[in-house]
Short mmCIF file of C-alpha atoms and ligand atoms in Angstrom, two decimals:
data_model
loop_
_atom_site.label_atom_id
_atom_site.label_comp_id
_atom_site.label_asym_id
_atom_site.label_seq_id
_atom_site.Cartn_x
_atom_site.Cartn_y
_atom_site.Cartn_z
CA UNK A 1 0.00 0.00 0.00
CA UNK A 2 1.21 3.54 -0.78
CA UNK A 3 2.43 5.69 2.12
CA UNK A 4 -0.27 7.67 3.91
CA UNK A 5 0.33 11.41 3.53
CA UNK A 6 -1.12 14.54 5.06
CA UNK A 7 -3.88 16.31 3.12
CA UNK A 8 -3.36 20.05 3.32
CA UNK A 9 -4.91 22.75 1.14
CA UNK A 10 -6.22 20.21 -1.36
CA UNK A 11 -2.95 18.30 -1.88
CA UNK A 12 -1.18 15.30 -0.35
CA UNK A 13 2.17 15.97 1.34
CA UNK A 14 4.65 14.00 3.42
CA UNK A 15 5.39 15.40 6.88
CA UNK A 16 7.55 18.53 6.59
CA UNK A 17 10.21 16.78 8.70
CA UNK A 18 10.16 13.80 6.33
CA UNK A 19 9.51 11.50 9.26
CA UNK A 20 7.16 8.54 9.11
CA UNK A 21 5.58 6.00 11.43
CA UNK A 22 4.15 2.59 10.62
CA UNK A 23 0.61 1.30 10.74
CA UNK A 24 0.36 -2.39 11.55
CA UNK A 25 -2.21 -5.09 10.82
CA UNK A 26 -3.13 -6.28 14.33
CA UNK A 27 -4.13 -9.70 13.02
CA UNK A 28 -0.65 -10.47 11.66
CA UNK A 29 1.76 -7.91 13.09
CA UNK A 30 2.73 -6.98 9.52
CA UNK A 31 3.38 -3.38 8.57
CA UNK A 32 0.61 -2.20 6.22
CA UNK A 33 2.34 1.02 5.18
CA UNK A 34 4.12 4.11 6.47
CA UNK A 35 2.28 7.21 7.62
CA UNK A 36 3.37 10.85 7.80
CA UNK A 37 4.71 11.52 11.29
CA UNK A 38 3.84 15.18 11.52
CA UNK A 39 4.53 17.87 14.09
CA UNK A 40 3.51 21.43 14.93
CA UNK A 41 4.87 22.73 11.59
CA UNK A 42 2.45 20.55 9.61
CA UNK A 43 -0.37 21.59 11.94
CA UNK A 44 0.57 25.22 11.32
CA UNK A 45 0.43 24.68 7.54
CA UNK A 46 -2.93 22.91 7.78
CA UNK A 47 -4.33 25.59 10.06
CA UNK A 48 -3.18 28.37 7.73
CA UNK A 49 -4.95 26.61 4.83
CA UNK A 50 -8.10 26.12 6.89
CA UNK A 51 -8.04 29.74 7.99
CA UNK A 52 -7.61 30.93 4.42
CA UNK A 53 -10.58 28.83 3.30
CA UNK A 54 -12.79 29.80 6.25
CA UNK A 55 -14.21 32.98 4.76
CA UNK A 56 -15.34 31.50 1.45
CA UNK A 57 -16.61 28.23 2.97
CA UNK A 58 -18.40 30.13 5.74
CA UNK A 59 -20.10 32.25 3.08
CA UNK A 60 -21.61 29.26 1.23
CA UNK A 61 -25.30 28.70 1.81
CA UNK A 62 -26.65 25.92 3.97
CA UNK A 63 -28.17 24.39 0.83
CA UNK A 64 -24.77 24.26 -0.84
CA UNK A 65 -23.24 22.61 2.17
CA UNK A 66 -26.11 20.12 2.42
CA UNK A 67 -25.47 19.25 -1.23
CA UNK A 68 -21.79 18.65 -0.41
CA UNK A 69 -22.66 16.35 2.47
CA UNK A 70 -24.94 14.36 0.20
CA UNK A 71 -22.26 14.14 -2.49
CA UNK A 72 -19.73 12.92 0.07
CA UNK A 73 -22.22 10.34 1.39
CA UNK A 74 -22.84 9.09 -2.17
CA UNK A 75 -19.10 8.83 -2.84
CA UNK A 76 -18.46 6.91 0.38
CA UNK A 77 -21.46 4.66 -0.17
CA UNK A 78 -20.18 3.71 -3.61
CA UNK A 79 -16.94 2.61 -1.91
CA UNK A 80 -18.47 1.07 1.21
CA UNK A 81 -16.75 -2.26 0.64
CA UNK A 82 -13.34 -0.58 0.36
CA UNK A 83 -13.98 1.31 3.59
CA UNK A 84 -14.95 -1.92 5.36
CA UNK A 85 -11.86 -3.74 4.06
CA UNK A 86 -9.51 -0.91 5.10
CA UNK A 87 -11.10 -0.64 8.54
CA UNK A 88 -10.92 -4.39 9.14
CA UNK A 89 -7.27 -4.45 8.04
CA UNK A 90 -6.26 -1.50 10.22
CA UNK A 91 -8.22 -2.38 13.38
CA UNK A 92 -8.50 -6.19 13.32
CA UNK A 93 -12.27 -6.03 13.57
CA UNK A 94 -14.33 -8.64 11.69
CA UNK A 95 -15.10 -7.69 8.11
CA UNK A 96 -18.83 -8.29 8.70
CA UNK A 97 -18.81 -5.80 11.58
CA UNK A 98 -16.80 -3.27 9.58
CA UNK A 99 -19.39 -3.46 6.80
CA UNK A 100 -22.42 -3.29 9.05
CA UNK A 101 -21.21 -0.67 11.48
CA UNK A 102 -18.17 1.27 10.31
CA UNK A 103 -18.83 1.65 6.60
CA UNK A 104 -22.60 1.97 6.92
CA UNK A 105 -22.47 4.45 9.76
CA UNK A 106 -19.80 6.62 8.12
CA UNK A 107 -22.12 7.11 5.15
CA UNK A 108 -25.14 7.54 7.43
CA UNK A 109 -23.40 10.28 9.44
CA UNK A 110 -23.13 12.50 6.37
CA UNK A 111 -26.75 11.75 5.43
CA UNK A 112 -27.97 12.29 8.99
CA UNK A 113 -26.55 15.80 9.21
CA UNK A 114 -27.76 16.72 5.72
CA UNK A 115 -31.28 15.67 6.72
CA UNK A 116 -30.96 17.33 10.12
CA UNK A 117 -30.16 20.64 8.46
CA UNK A 118 -33.17 20.39 6.16
CA UNK A 119 -35.44 19.82 9.14
CA UNK A 120 -34.27 22.81 11.19
CA UNK A 121 -36.89 25.54 11.35
CA UNK A 122 -35.86 29.16 11.57
CA UNK A 123 -36.05 30.06 15.22
CA UNK A 124 -37.47 33.40 16.32
CA UNK A 125 -39.28 34.25 19.51
CA UNK A 126 -40.86 37.35 20.94
CA UNK A 127 -39.75 38.68 24.28
CA UNK A 128 -40.81 41.94 25.94
CA UNK A 129 -41.99 43.42 22.65
CA UNK A 130 -38.83 42.55 20.70
CA UNK A 131 -38.20 39.72 18.25
CA UNK A 132 -35.17 37.49 18.87
CA UNK A 133 -33.61 35.68 15.91
CA UNK A 134 -31.41 32.61 16.37
CA UNK A 135 -28.63 32.52 13.78
CA UNK A 136 -26.24 29.61 13.35
CA UNK A 137 -22.79 30.84 12.35
CA UNK A 138 -19.53 28.98 11.80
CA UNK A 139 -17.01 29.01 14.61
CA UNK A 140 -14.12 29.18 12.11
CA UNK A 141 -11.29 26.63 12.08
CA UNK A 142 -12.04 23.59 14.22
CA UNK A 143 -9.76 20.77 15.38
CA UNK A 144 -11.09 17.21 15.29
CA UNK A 145 -9.22 14.43 17.10
CA UNK A 146 -10.37 10.81 17.03
CA UNK A 147 -9.48 7.38 18.49
CA UNK A 148 -8.83 3.99 16.88
CA UNK A 149 -11.84 1.91 17.80
CA UNK A 150 -14.30 3.23 15.20
CA UNK A 151 -12.00 5.29 12.99
CA UNK A 152 -14.12 6.64 10.13
CA UNK A 153 -17.40 6.29 12.04
CA UNK A 154 -16.18 8.74 14.70
CA UNK A 155 -14.29 11.02 12.31
CA UNK A 156 -17.28 11.38 9.97
CA UNK A 157 -19.46 12.08 13.00
CA UNK A 158 -17.33 15.18 13.60
CA UNK A 159 -16.53 16.16 10.01
CA UNK A 160 -20.15 16.17 8.79
CA UNK A 161 -21.59 18.63 11.35
CA UNK A 162 -18.47 20.82 11.25
CA UNK A 163 -18.73 21.20 7.47
CA UNK A 164 -22.48 21.63 7.59
CA UNK A 165 -22.19 24.59 9.90
CA UNK A 166 -19.59 26.26 7.66
CA UNK A 167 -16.44 25.49 9.64
CA UNK A 168 -13.11 24.50 8.16
CA UNK A 169 -11.23 21.56 9.58
CA UNK A 170 -7.86 20.38 10.82
CA UNK A 171 -8.36 16.70 11.67
CA UNK A 172 -6.13 14.08 13.24
CA UNK A 173 -7.06 10.40 13.28
CA UNK A 174 -5.44 7.92 15.64
CA UNK A 175 -1.89 7.05 14.64
CA UNK A 176 -2.92 3.39 14.96
CA UNK A 177 -5.69 3.60 12.34
CA UNK A 178 -5.04 6.25 9.68
CA UNK A 179 -6.27 4.36 6.59
CA UNK A 180 -9.92 5.37 6.37
CA UNK A 181 -9.26 9.03 7.24
CA UNK A 182 -6.83 8.97 4.32
CA UNK A 183 -9.56 7.37 2.22
CA UNK A 184 -11.94 10.18 3.16
CA UNK A 185 -9.32 12.75 2.11
CA UNK A 186 -8.87 10.95 -1.21
CA UNK A 187 -12.62 10.82 -1.72
CA UNK A 188 -12.94 14.56 -1.11
CA UNK A 189 -10.04 15.19 -3.44
CA UNK A 190 -11.72 13.17 -6.20
CA UNK A 191 -14.88 15.23 -5.68
CA UNK A 192 -12.90 18.49 -6.13
CA UNK A 193 -13.94 19.55 -2.68
CA UNK A 194 -12.77 23.15 -2.08
CA UNK A 195 -9.07 23.15 -1.01
CA UNK A 196 -8.31 24.03 2.58
CA UNK A 197 -11.77 23.25 3.94
CA UNK A 198 -10.81 19.77 5.11
CA UNK A 199 -7.21 19.20 6.17
CA UNK A 200 -5.82 16.00 7.62
CA UNK A 201 -2.60 15.77 9.65
CA UNK A 202 -1.33 12.36 10.69
CA UNK A 203 0.91 11.50 13.61
CA UNK A 204 1.17 10.96 17.34
CA UNK A 205 -1.08 12.62 19.88
CA UNK A 206 1.54 14.59 21.82
CA UNK A 207 3.15 15.79 18.56
CA UNK A 208 0.11 16.56 16.40
CA UNK A 209 -3.00 16.43 18.60
CA UNK A 210 -1.40 18.67 21.20
CA UNK A 211 -0.32 21.16 18.49
CA UNK A 212 -3.91 21.27 17.20
CA UNK A 213 -5.31 21.90 20.67
CA UNK A 214 -2.67 24.60 21.32
CA UNK A 215 -2.99 26.43 18.01
CA UNK A 216 -4.47 29.88 18.69
CA UNK A 217 -6.35 30.08 15.37
CA UNK A 218 -8.23 26.84 16.03
CA UNK A 219 -11.28 27.99 17.94
CA UNK A 220 -13.04 24.75 18.80
CA UNK A 221 -11.86 21.24 19.60
CA UNK A 222 -13.92 18.09 19.29
CA UNK A 223 -12.06 15.24 20.92
CA UNK A 224 -12.99 11.57 21.36
CA UNK A 225 -10.60 9.33 23.23
CA UNK A 226 -9.42 8.25 26.64
CA UNK A 227 -10.26 10.13 29.82
CA UNK A 228 -6.59 10.73 30.71
CA UNK A 229 -5.99 12.32 27.29
CA UNK A 230 -9.24 14.29 27.60
CA UNK A 231 -7.88 15.80 30.80
CA UNK A 232 -4.77 17.06 28.96
CA UNK A 233 -6.89 18.39 26.10
CA UNK A 234 -9.21 20.21 28.52
CA UNK A 235 -6.29 21.63 30.52
CA UNK A 236 -4.78 23.03 27.30
CA UNK A 237 -7.96 24.30 25.65
CA UNK A 238 -9.85 25.73 28.63
CA UNK A 239 -7.45 28.63 29.44
CA UNK A 240 -7.58 29.54 25.74
CA UNK A 241 -11.41 29.75 26.03
CA UNK A 242 -11.88 27.35 23.13
CA UNK A 243 -15.18 25.65 22.56
CA UNK A 244 -14.60 22.08 23.63
CA UNK A 245 -16.43 18.81 23.13
CA UNK A 246 -15.06 15.75 24.93
CA UNK A 247 -16.29 12.18 24.44
CA UNK A 248 -14.31 10.04 26.88
CA UNK A 249 -14.16 6.62 28.47
CA UNK A 250 -16.73 4.37 30.08
CA UNK A 251 -17.15 1.52 32.53
CA UNK A 252 -20.72 0.76 31.71
CA UNK A 253 -23.10 -1.41 33.70
CA UNK A 254 -25.35 -4.01 32.14
CA UNK A 255 -28.08 -4.62 34.73
CA UNK A 256 -30.14 -7.81 34.58
CA UNK A 257 -33.23 -7.77 36.77
CA UNK A 258 -34.74 -10.97 38.21
CA UNK A 259 -37.56 -11.20 35.65
CA UNK A 260 -35.31 -10.85 32.59
CA UNK A 261 -36.07 -13.45 29.88
CA UNK A 262 -32.51 -14.74 29.69
CA UNK A 263 -32.83 -16.86 26.55
CA UNK A 264 -34.37 -14.00 24.59
CA UNK A 265 -31.82 -11.41 25.64
CA UNK A 266 -28.62 -13.46 25.60
CA UNK A 267 -27.70 -12.35 22.09
CA UNK A 268 -28.06 -8.70 23.15
CA UNK A 269 -26.02 -9.25 26.32
CA UNK A 270 -23.15 -10.85 24.41
CA UNK A 271 -23.26 -8.05 21.85
CA UNK A 272 -23.21 -5.40 24.61
CA UNK A 273 -20.19 -7.10 26.18
CA UNK A 274 -18.02 -8.10 23.25
CA UNK A 275 -18.83 -6.07 20.12
CA UNK A 276 -15.55 -4.98 18.52
CA UNK A 277 -13.69 -7.05 21.15
CA UNK A 278 -15.24 -4.88 23.85
CA UNK A 279 -13.58 -1.83 22.31
CA UNK A 280 -16.66 0.35 22.04
CA UNK A 281 -16.86 3.09 24.66
CA UNK A 282 -20.50 2.07 25.20
CA UNK A 283 -19.83 -1.65 25.75
CA UNK A 284 -21.13 -3.03 29.04
CA UNK A 285 -18.05 -4.21 30.88
CA UNK A 286 -19.72 -4.73 34.29
CA UNK A 287 -22.61 -7.18 34.28
CA UNK A 288 -24.80 -6.79 37.38
CA UNK A 289 -27.26 -9.63 37.82
CA UNK A 290 -29.90 -10.39 40.44
CA UNK A 291 -28.64 -13.09 42.79
CA UNK A 292 -31.89 -15.07 42.28
CA UNK A 293 -30.94 -15.76 38.67
CA UNK A 294 -27.16 -15.41 38.97
CA UNK A 295 -26.20 -19.08 38.60
CA UNK A 296 -28.49 -19.85 35.71
CA UNK A 297 -27.39 -16.61 34.04
CA UNK A 298 -23.71 -17.56 34.35
CA UNK A 299 -24.29 -20.93 32.69
CA UNK A 300 -26.20 -19.43 29.78
CA UNK A 301 -23.90 -16.43 29.38
CA UNK A 302 -20.69 -18.49 29.40
CA UNK A 303 -22.20 -20.88 26.84
CA UNK A 304 -23.18 -18.00 24.57
CA UNK A 305 -19.78 -16.30 24.94
CA UNK A 306 -17.93 -19.53 24.17
CA UNK A 307 -19.99 -19.90 20.99
CA UNK A 308 -18.56 -16.65 19.58
CA UNK A 309 -16.37 -17.27 16.53
CA UNK A 310 -13.01 -15.68 17.38
CA UNK A 311 -10.44 -15.56 14.62
CA UNK A 312 -9.15 -14.06 11.39
CA UNK A 313 -10.99 -10.74 10.90
CA UNK A 314 -11.04 -11.17 7.12
CA UNK A 315 -13.22 -14.29 7.32
CA UNK A 316 -16.95 -13.77 6.84
CA UNK A 317 -17.92 -15.99 9.78
CA UNK A 318 -15.65 -14.29 12.32
CA UNK A 319 -17.56 -12.54 15.10
CA UNK A 320 -14.60 -11.31 17.13
CA UNK A 321 -11.21 -10.38 15.69
CA UNK A 322 -8.23 -8.89 17.51
CA UNK A 323 -7.75 -6.03 19.90
CA UNK A 324 -6.06 -3.02 18.39
CA UNK A 325 -2.40 -3.87 19.05
CA UNK A 326 0.01 -6.10 20.91
CA UNK A 327 0.56 -3.27 23.41
CA UNK A 328 -3.16 -3.05 24.06
CA UNK A 329 -3.36 -6.83 24.34
CA UNK A 330 -0.70 -6.68 27.07
CA UNK A 331 -2.71 -4.00 28.90
CA UNK A 332 -5.92 -6.05 28.72
CA UNK A 333 -4.05 -9.16 29.90
CA UNK A 334 -2.65 -7.24 32.85
CA UNK A 335 -6.26 -6.56 33.91
CA UNK A 336 -7.16 -10.23 33.55
CA UNK A 337 -4.27 -11.11 35.86
CA UNK A 338 -5.25 -8.30 38.22
CA UNK A 339 -8.82 -9.61 38.33
CA UNK A 340 -7.54 -13.00 39.45
CA UNK A 341 -5.19 -11.41 42.01
CA UNK A 342 -8.14 -9.45 43.36
CA UNK A 343 -9.94 -12.71 44.06
CA UNK A 344 -11.91 -13.21 40.85
CA UNK A 345 -12.73 -16.53 39.20
CA UNK A 346 -12.13 -16.99 35.50
CA UNK A 347 -15.45 -18.22 34.08
CA UNK A 348 -14.22 -18.34 30.49
CA UNK A 349 -11.36 -16.91 28.42
CA UNK A 350 -8.06 -15.73 29.86
CA UNK A 351 -4.76 -14.41 28.57
CA UNK A 352 -3.23 -15.44 25.24
CA UNK A 353 -1.02 -17.83 27.21
CA UNK A 354 -3.73 -19.50 29.25
CA UNK A 355 -6.49 -19.42 26.59
CA UNK A 356 -4.85 -19.05 23.16
CA UNK A 357 -6.88 -18.47 20.02
CA UNK A 358 -5.90 -21.21 17.60
CA UNK A 359 -5.55 -21.11 13.82
CA UNK A 360 -4.39 -17.48 13.73
CA UNK A 361 -1.04 -15.73 13.42
CA UNK A 362 1.00 -15.86 16.59
CA UNK A 363 1.94 -12.24 15.90
CA UNK A 364 -1.74 -11.24 16.02
CA UNK A 365 -3.30 -9.45 19.02
CA UNK A 366 -5.92 -12.11 19.66
CA UNK A 367 -7.71 -12.68 22.96
CA UNK A 368 -10.64 -14.89 23.86
CA UNK A 369 -13.74 -13.19 25.27
CA UNK A 370 -13.19 -13.31 29.00
CA UNK A 371 -15.68 -13.37 31.86
CA UNK A 372 -14.56 -12.96 35.47
CA UNK A 373 -16.90 -13.62 38.41
CA UNK A 374 -16.65 -13.36 42.16
CA UNK A 375 -15.10 -9.89 42.32
CA UNK A 376 -16.05 -7.09 44.66
CA UNK A 377 -17.84 -4.48 42.54
CA UNK A 378 -15.58 -1.78 44.00
CA UNK A 379 -12.27 -3.45 43.07
CA UNK A 380 -9.88 -2.03 40.49
CA UNK A 381 -10.74 -4.55 37.75
CA UNK A 382 -14.43 -3.72 38.14
CA UNK A 383 -14.05 0.06 38.19
CA UNK A 384 -11.28 0.93 35.69
CA UNK A 385 -11.84 0.99 31.95
CA UNK A 386 -10.16 -2.05 30.35
CA UNK A 387 -11.46 -1.42 26.82
CA UNK A 388 -11.09 -5.01 25.73
CA UNK A 389 -12.98 -8.32 25.66
CA UNK A 390 -13.25 -8.64 29.44
CA UNK A 391 -16.39 -8.37 31.55
CA UNK A 392 -16.84 -8.84 35.26
CA UNK A 393 -20.08 -10.27 36.66
CA UNK A 394 -21.49 -9.20 40.05
CA UNK A 395 -24.57 -10.38 41.92
CA UNK A 396 -26.95 -8.00 43.70
CA UNK A 397 -29.73 -8.83 46.12
CA UNK A 398 -32.01 -5.79 45.71
CA UNK A 399 -32.68 -3.10 43.15
CA UNK A 400 -31.29 -0.52 45.56
CA UNK A 401 -28.05 -2.43 45.75
CA UNK A 402 -27.97 -2.70 41.96
CA UNK A 403 -28.37 1.08 41.65
CA UNK A 404 -25.53 1.65 44.11
CA UNK A 405 -23.29 -0.77 42.22
CA UNK A 406 -24.18 0.68 38.81
CA UNK A 407 -23.37 4.19 40.03
CA UNK A 408 -20.13 3.24 41.83
CA UNK A 409 -17.87 4.46 39.04
CA UNK A 410 -16.18 7.68 38.01
CA UNK A 411 -17.59 7.25 34.52
CA UNK A 412 -21.11 8.03 33.41
CA UNK A 413 -21.25 7.22 29.72
CA UNK A 414 -23.84 4.52 29.12
CA UNK A 415 -25.60 1.48 30.51
CA UNK A 416 -28.42 -0.97 29.88
CA UNK A 417 -31.21 -2.59 31.89
CA UNK A 418 -32.80 -5.92 30.96
CA UNK A 419 -36.22 -6.96 32.29
CA UNK A 420 -39.55 -8.44 31.20
CA UNK A 421 -41.24 -5.28 32.52
CA UNK A 422 -40.42 -2.22 30.43
CA UNK A 423 -41.90 0.17 33.01
CA UNK A 424 -39.69 -1.32 35.67
CA UNK A 425 -36.74 -0.97 33.32
CA UNK A 426 -37.47 2.71 32.76
CA UNK A 427 -37.82 3.33 36.49
CA UNK A 428 -34.45 1.66 37.08
CA UNK A 429 -32.83 3.52 34.19
CA UNK A 430 -33.80 6.87 35.74
CA UNK A 431 -31.81 5.98 38.84
CA UNK A 432 -28.62 5.30 36.87
CA UNK A 433 -26.28 8.28 36.82
CA UNK A 434 -25.26 7.88 33.23
CA UNK A 435 -25.76 9.66 29.94
CA UNK A 436 -27.50 6.93 27.95
CA UNK A 437 -29.41 3.96 29.32
CA UNK A 438 -30.90 1.39 26.97
CA UNK A 439 -33.80 -0.77 28.17
CA UNK A 440 -33.81 -4.31 26.70
CA UNK A 441 -31.45 -3.32 23.93
CA UNK A 442 -27.94 -1.96 23.43
CA UNK A 443 -26.37 0.52 21.02
CA UNK A 444 -29.73 1.00 19.41
CA UNK A 445 -29.56 4.44 17.90
CA UNK A 446 -30.86 4.02 14.40
CA UNK A 447 -34.46 4.28 13.30
CA UNK A 448 -35.58 0.74 12.66
CA UNK A 449 -32.56 -0.67 14.54
CA UNK A 450 -32.42 -3.81 16.65
CA UNK A 451 -34.01 -4.22 20.04
CA UNK A 452 -37.47 -4.38 21.48
P1 LIG B 501 -6.42 8.19 23.25
O1 LIG B 501 -6.92 9.18 24.23
O2 LIG B 501 -5.13 7.52 23.52
O3 LIG B 501 -6.26 8.85 21.81
C1 LIG B 501 -7.33 9.51 21.17
C2 LIG B 501 -6.76 10.51 20.19
O4 LIG B 501 -6.11 11.55 20.91
C3 LIG B 501 -5.71 9.92 19.24
O5 LIG B 501 -5.85 10.49 17.97
C4 LIG B 501 -4.41 10.36 19.89
O6 LIG B 501 -3.33 10.41 19.00
C5 LIG B 501 -4.80 11.75 20.40
N1 LIG B 501 -3.95 12.29 21.47
C6 LIG B 501 -3.13 11.64 22.32
N2 LIG B 501 -2.52 12.52 23.13
C7 LIG B 501 -2.98 13.75 22.81
C8 LIG B 501 -2.73 15.06 23.28
N3 LIG B 501 -1.88 15.30 24.27
N4 LIG B 501 -3.40 16.08 22.73
C9 LIG B 501 -4.29 15.87 21.75
N5 LIG B 501 -4.55 14.66 21.22
C10 LIG B 501 -3.90 13.60 21.75
O7 LIG B 501 -7.59 7.16 23.06
P2 LIG B 501 -7.56 5.82 22.22
O8 LIG B 501 -6.75 4.81 22.97
O9 LIG B 501 -7.22 6.14 20.81
O10 LIG B 501 -9.11 5.40 22.25
C11 LIG B 501 -9.68 4.63 23.25
C12 LIG B 501 -10.42 5.52 24.24
O11 LIG B 501 -11.40 6.28 23.55
C13 LIG B 501 -11.19 4.72 25.27
O12 LIG B 501 -10.99 5.29 26.53
C14 LIG B 501 -12.64 4.88 24.85
O13 LIG B 501 -13.57 4.76 25.89
C15 LIG B 501 -12.63 6.24 24.26
N6 LIG B 501 -13.75 6.44 23.34
C16 LIG B 501 -14.78 7.24 23.74
C17 LIG B 501 -15.87 7.41 22.89
C18 LIG B 501 -17.05 8.27 23.29
O14 LIG B 501 -17.83 8.62 22.42
N7 LIG B 501 -17.18 8.64 24.54
C19 LIG B 501 -15.89 6.78 21.66
C20 LIG B 501 -14.82 5.97 21.29
C21 LIG B 501 -13.75 5.82 22.14
#
């Protein structure tokens, strides 16, 4: 594959320093290609281009920008299979998942915001004899920084609304997964998208991301990534009074009440736990189950988890591929060992040494889906984000106790409640101190999506 270059002012360039880094296939350990290893000088060039383009792009009409979003969506949709293949190669996620989630959602993000804009009424309201008009104006140059778990899905989720509102962009994808951001840049280039409106700078977080956050011309930052990095981003951007959006980590609870129809919901519970090898910020990594059904739940859950097809991400039947890298595998394994040191019992799975995935490259970052029981809900394994295919299971003896356990975390991203009684589920959900709670479903955001 050709080297991945920066896209600045409508042209592809190597890093000004000439430096590169490598992107690796996590299923084989093989280098896919080299990537521009940029620094603050490249960010400065991209920002200058974005600033130059800001006036003309900001002056386009909403209708023109909607038309661009639709054109981009059409172009990506025509290449959906390529997007899925690139994403699977770069992340180690199963090709079927990359098609269904990453490629489909990246297209849908552009369509969603185009439709959203068409549906926005003009807002005016009278107040004390005067008429107030709400105008939506571009912020100017915005910095978009994204992680590796859902590369184009999360980047397009930021790019589409930023463009729609007339902003120009300096974007940085994760250094671990640059391929589909590069594909987006190439797609825009083929469409003769106006130069300078979308700029892409590749490289490491402290060298490129930090330079984006620090750049005085960049007025808003939209960041998705780990909580520790979010803290650095916030500490840099806040004193500069930048607009800031942070989407950070999670340690989400999956709560199973005593009336839950286990056979019916098992598929959803496994999905909530192990989609993308547990590397979705919304995955439920703490399963809280009523003690009355705990033992029967464990038997059914372990059976369902062991039935997951773990293996080569390029195979159609694979349901779970790798984690993102060997380094991340080592981090996840350290939590599995910690869970056992903290008194947990391994119910299935384990480290690559104790529970190897067979028939795959030994250089691949493969792990079996792992379930640990018997841990105190307040222990380190049960409260820190692992971001891998590891869930801990905890029994509760009352709904009040379940609420306390669900809320005993520094995170507050998402959660789910499973019960035969939807009203009861809603009542429980209201007591969870978390941003999103699904009842009897998980990651159900699309019209006509899964769930009940
Ligand atoms: P990360 O924080 O290590 O990196 C995210 C991005 O920030 C990368 O592009 C990285 O290069 C960049 N970065 C690193 N240091 C930086 C700095 N000093 N300044 C600016 N940018 C910097 O996260 P990751 O490991 O790539 O992703 C996994 C994390 O992302 C998990 O914690 C997960 O929960 C979180 N996540 C959250 C959401 C959400 O919507 N809340 C979605 C997906 C992932």
